[in-house]
Short mmCIF file of C-alpha atoms in Angstrom, two decimals:
data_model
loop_
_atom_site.label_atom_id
_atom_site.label_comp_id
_atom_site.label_asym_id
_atom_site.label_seq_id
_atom_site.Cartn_x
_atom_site.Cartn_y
_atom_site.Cartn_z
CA UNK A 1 15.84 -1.84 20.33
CA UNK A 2 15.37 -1.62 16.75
CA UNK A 3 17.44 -0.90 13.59
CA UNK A 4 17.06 0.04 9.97
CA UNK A 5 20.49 -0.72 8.38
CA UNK A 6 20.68 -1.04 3.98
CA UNK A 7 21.75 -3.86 2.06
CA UNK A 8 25.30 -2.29 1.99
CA UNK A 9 25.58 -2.72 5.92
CA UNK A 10 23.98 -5.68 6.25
CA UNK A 11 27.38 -8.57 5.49
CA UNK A 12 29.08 -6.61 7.99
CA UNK A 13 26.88 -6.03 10.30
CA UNK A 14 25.49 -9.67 10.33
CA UNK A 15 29.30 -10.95 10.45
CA UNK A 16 30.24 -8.65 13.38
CA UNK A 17 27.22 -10.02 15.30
CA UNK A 18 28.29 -13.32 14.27
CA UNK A 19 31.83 -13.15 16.10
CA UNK A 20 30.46 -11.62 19.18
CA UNK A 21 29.78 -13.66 21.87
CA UNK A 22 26.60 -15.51 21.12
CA UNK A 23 24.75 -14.67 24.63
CA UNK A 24 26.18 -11.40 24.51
CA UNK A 25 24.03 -10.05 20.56
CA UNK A 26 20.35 -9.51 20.31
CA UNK A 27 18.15 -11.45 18.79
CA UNK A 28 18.23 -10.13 15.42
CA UNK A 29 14.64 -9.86 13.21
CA UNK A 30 14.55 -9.27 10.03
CA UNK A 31 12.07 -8.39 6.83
CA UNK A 32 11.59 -7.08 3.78
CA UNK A 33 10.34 -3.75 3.84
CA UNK A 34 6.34 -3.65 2.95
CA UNK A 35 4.01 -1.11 4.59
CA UNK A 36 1.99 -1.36 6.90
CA UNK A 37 3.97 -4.96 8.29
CA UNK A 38 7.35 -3.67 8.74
CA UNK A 39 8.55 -0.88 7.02
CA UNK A 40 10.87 2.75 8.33
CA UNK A 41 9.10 6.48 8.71
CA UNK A 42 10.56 9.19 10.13
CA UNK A 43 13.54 7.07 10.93
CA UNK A 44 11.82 4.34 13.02
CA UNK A 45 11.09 1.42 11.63
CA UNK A 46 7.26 0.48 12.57
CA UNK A 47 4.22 -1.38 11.66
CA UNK A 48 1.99 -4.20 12.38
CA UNK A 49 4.81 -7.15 12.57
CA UNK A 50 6.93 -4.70 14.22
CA UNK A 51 4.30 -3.99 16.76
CA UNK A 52 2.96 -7.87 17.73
CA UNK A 53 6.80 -8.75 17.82
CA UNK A 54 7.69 -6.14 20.36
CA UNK A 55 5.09 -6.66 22.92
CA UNK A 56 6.31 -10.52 22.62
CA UNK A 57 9.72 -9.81 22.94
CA UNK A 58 9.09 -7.20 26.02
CA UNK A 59 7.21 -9.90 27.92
CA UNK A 60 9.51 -12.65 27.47
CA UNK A 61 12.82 -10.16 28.58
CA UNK A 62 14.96 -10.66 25.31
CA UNK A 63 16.59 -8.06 23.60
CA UNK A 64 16.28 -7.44 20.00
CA UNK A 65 17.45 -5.76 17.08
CA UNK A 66 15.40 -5.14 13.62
CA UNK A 67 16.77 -5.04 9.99
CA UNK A 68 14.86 -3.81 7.22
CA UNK A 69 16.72 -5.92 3.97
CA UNK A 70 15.13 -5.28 0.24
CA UNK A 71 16.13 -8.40 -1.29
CA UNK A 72 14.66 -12.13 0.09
CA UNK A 73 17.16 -13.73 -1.49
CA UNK A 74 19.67 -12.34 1.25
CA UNK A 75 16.73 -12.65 3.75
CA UNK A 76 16.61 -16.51 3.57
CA UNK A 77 20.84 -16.61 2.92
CA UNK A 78 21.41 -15.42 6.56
CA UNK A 79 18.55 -17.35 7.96
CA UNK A 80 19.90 -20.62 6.79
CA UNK A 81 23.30 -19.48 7.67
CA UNK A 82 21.85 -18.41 11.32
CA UNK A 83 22.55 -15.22 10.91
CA UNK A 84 19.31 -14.26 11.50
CA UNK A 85 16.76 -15.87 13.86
CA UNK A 86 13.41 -14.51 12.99
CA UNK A 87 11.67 -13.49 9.74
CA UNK A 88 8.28 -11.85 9.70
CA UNK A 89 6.06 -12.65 7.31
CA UNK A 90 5.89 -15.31 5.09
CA UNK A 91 3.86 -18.16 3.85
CA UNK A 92 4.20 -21.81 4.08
CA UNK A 93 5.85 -23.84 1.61
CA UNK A 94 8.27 -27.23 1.35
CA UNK A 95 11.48 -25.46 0.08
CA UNK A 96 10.98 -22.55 3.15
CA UNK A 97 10.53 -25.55 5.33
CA UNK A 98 13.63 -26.75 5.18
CA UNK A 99 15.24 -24.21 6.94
CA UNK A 100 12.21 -22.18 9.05
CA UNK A 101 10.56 -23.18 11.84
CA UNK A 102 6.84 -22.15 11.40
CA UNK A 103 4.81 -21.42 14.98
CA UNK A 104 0.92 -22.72 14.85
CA UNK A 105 -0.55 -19.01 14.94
CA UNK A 106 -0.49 -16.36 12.36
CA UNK A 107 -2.48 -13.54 12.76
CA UNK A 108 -2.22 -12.42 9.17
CA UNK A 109 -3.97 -13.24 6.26
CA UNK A 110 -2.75 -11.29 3.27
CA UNK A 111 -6.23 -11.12 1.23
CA UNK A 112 -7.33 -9.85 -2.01
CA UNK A 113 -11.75 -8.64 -1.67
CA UNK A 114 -13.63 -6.66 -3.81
CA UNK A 115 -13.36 -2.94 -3.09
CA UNK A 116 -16.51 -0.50 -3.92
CA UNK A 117 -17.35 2.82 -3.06
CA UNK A 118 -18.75 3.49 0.57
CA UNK A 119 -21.62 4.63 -0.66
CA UNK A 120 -22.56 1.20 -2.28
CA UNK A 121 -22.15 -1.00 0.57
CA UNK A 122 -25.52 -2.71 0.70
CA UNK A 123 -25.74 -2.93 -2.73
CA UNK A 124 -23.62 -5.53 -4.17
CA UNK A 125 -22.48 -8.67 -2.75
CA UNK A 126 -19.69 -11.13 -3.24
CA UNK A 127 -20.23 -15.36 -2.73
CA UNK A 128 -19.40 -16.54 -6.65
CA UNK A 129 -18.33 -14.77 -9.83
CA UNK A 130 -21.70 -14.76 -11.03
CA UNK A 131 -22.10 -12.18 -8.67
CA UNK A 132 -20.43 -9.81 -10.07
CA UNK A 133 -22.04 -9.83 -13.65
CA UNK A 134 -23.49 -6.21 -13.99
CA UNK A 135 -20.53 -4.90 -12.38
CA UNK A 136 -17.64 -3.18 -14.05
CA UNK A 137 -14.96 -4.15 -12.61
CA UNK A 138 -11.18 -2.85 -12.65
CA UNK A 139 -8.47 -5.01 -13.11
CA UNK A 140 -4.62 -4.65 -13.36
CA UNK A 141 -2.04 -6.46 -16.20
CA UNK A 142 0.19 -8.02 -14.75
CA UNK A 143 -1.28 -9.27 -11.30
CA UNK A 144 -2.45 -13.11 -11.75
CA UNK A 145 -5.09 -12.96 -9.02
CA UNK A 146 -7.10 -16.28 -9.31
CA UNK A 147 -7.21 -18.45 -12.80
CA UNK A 148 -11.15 -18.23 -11.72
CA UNK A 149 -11.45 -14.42 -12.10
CA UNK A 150 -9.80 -14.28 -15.46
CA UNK A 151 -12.34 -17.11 -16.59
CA UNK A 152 -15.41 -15.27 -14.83
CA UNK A 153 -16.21 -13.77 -17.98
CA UNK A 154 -16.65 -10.70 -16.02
CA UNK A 155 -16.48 -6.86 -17.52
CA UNK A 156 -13.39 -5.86 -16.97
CA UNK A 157 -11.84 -2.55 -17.19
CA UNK A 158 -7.40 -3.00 -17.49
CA UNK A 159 -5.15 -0.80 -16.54
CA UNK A 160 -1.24 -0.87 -16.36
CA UNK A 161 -0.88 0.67 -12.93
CA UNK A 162 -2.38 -0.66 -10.14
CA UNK A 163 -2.35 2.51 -8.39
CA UNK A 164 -5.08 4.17 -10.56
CA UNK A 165 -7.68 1.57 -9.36
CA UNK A 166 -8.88 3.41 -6.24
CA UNK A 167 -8.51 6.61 -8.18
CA UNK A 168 -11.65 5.11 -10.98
CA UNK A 169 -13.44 3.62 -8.25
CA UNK A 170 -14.05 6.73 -6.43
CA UNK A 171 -15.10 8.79 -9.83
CA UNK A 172 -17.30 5.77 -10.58
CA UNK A 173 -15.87 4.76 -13.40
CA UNK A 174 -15.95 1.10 -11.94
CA UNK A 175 -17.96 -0.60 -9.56
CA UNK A 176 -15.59 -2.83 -7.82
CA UNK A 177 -11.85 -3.53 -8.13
CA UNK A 178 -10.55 -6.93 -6.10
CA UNK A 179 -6.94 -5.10 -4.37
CA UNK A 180 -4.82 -6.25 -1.37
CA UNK A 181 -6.57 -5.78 1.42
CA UNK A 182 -4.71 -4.58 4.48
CA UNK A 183 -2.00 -2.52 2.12
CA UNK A 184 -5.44 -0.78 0.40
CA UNK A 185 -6.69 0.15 3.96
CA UNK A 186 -3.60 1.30 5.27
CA UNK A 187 -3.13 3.46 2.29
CA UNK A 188 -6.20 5.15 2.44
CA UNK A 189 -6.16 5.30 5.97
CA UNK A 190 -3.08 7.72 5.84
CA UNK A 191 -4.34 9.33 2.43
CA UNK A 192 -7.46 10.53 3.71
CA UNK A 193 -10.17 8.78 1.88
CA UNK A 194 -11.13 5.29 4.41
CA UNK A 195 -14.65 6.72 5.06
CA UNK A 196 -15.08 6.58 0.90
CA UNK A 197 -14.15 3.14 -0.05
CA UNK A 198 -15.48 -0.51 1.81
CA UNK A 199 -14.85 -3.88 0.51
CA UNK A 200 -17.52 -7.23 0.08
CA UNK A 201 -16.75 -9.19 3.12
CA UNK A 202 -16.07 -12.32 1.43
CA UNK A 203 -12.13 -12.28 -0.02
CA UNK A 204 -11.38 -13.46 -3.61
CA UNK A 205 -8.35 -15.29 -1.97
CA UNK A 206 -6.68 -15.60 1.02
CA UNK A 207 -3.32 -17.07 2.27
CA UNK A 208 -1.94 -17.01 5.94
CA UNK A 209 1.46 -15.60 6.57
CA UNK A 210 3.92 -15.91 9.99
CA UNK A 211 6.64 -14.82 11.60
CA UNK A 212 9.04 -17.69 11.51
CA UNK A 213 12.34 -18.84 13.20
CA UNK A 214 15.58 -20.11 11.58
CA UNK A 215 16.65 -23.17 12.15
CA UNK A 216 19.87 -22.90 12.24
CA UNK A 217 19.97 -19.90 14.82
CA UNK A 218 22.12 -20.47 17.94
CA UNK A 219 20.68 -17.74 19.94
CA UNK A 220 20.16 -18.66 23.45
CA UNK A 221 16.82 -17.30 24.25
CA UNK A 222 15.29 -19.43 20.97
CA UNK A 223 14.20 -22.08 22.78
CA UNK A 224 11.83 -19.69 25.03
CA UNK A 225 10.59 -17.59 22.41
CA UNK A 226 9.14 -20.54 20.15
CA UNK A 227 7.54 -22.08 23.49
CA UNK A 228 5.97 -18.90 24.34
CA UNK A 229 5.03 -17.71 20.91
CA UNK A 230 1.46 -18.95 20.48
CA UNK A 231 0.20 -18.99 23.64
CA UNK A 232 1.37 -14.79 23.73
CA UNK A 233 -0.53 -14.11 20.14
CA UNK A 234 -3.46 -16.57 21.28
CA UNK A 235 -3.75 -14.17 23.95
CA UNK A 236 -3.19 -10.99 22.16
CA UNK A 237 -5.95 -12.36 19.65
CA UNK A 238 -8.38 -12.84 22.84
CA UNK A 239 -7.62 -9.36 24.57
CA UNK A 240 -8.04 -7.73 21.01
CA UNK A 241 -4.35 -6.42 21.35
CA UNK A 242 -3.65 -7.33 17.64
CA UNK A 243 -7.18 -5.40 16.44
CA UNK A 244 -5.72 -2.31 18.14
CA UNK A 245 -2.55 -2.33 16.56
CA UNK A 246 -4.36 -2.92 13.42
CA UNK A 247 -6.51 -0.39 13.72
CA UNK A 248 -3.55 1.76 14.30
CA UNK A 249 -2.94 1.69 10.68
CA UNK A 250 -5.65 0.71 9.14
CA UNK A 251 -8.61 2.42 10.66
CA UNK A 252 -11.48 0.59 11.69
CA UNK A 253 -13.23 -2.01 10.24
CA UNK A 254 -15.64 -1.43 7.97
#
């Protein structure tokens, strides 16, 4: 079963749940809204996360709920309270540690490549900076990328909006333009354009992210659902089950 509830629901909501017998509530997921993870359309919330988490949850027999929250602060609040039991996607680090339980799989790297026209691909390639010398290539204030590509010495063309990248990459007024790469797909995949744009295989940074379990959660069907987490995406790696879903809103690879 799943739920989009705002920010003005969610104290009551989460308290309600809390008071209820503990057997008796789902097992309540929750995210930050991004697209294409875990994010609501046509009043269903939906996306990759959303996907690989229900196919889990369906084999292993536990119910669930999903919340869609727009702050992390209050994300990582009602984790450590044990409010919540599962977060989807985020990285490692020592503070987040403290209170999250991190499986051994992710199937996610959030990456940054080099995007270029379609009709390039062949034609440039991407294994150092050097590279990417005769290139014009877009870039966006405000997004810190790597210290490395600020240093390239590379041409750069700025803008203030990221969103006009794709835009002067497809009237060639630059060559490449490094973007994040699952959000760019999925955005052109539903705009209309995938066929136009590729990316250099190689990504200018990479970072894995998971779907993690609080600590401090008291729901009874934990215990099964961290046992049986990686073995389930191992599998759905093997099978290709998490390509397909992918694909779903992505398109294919390149």
């Amino acid at each position: 079963m799943l739920r989009n509830i705002g920010l003005f629901c969610i104290c009551c909501l989460l308290a309600g749940m809390w008071h209820t017998s503990v057997a008796a509530r789902p097992l309540i997921i929750a995210a930050n809204p991004q697209a294409p993870f875990k994010y609501e359309a046509d009043g269903k919330v939906r996306g990759i996360d959303i996907e690989v988490m229900d196919e889990i949850l369906r084999e292993l027999a536990i119910d669930y709920e999903v919340m869609l929250i727009e702050s992390d602060q209050r994300l990582q609040v009602e984790a450590k309270a044990g409010r919540i039991d599962v977060l989807l996607l985020y990285s490692q680090n020592e503070e987040r540690r403290t209170f999250l339980e991190y499986p051994s799989e992710s199937y996610i790297d959030l990456d940054w490549n080099f995007f270029i026209r379609a009709e390039d691909r062949g034609k440039f390639t991407f294994s150092t900076f050097d590279d990417l010398r005769s290139m014009t290539i877009g870039a966006t204030h405000g997004i810190s990328y790597i210290p490395e590509f600020w240093d390239a010495g590379l041409q750069l063309q700025l803008v203030s909006e990221n969103s006009l990248q794709i835009d002067k990459l497809l009237a060639g007024r630059i060559d490449a333009v490094p973007m994040n790469t699952i959000s760019t797909l999925h955005h052109a995949h539903i705009s209309g354009y995938r066929n136009q744009i590729d990316f250099l295989p190689k990504p200018m940074k990479s970072k894995a992210y998971y779907n993690v379990f609080s600590k401090a959660s008291t729901h009874p069907d934990m215990k099964k659902l961290k046992a049986e987490y990686d073995r389930i995406i191992r599998r759905m790696k093997d099978d290709g089950s998490i390509d397909q879903i992918k694909t779903t809103y992505i398109g294919p690879s390149s």
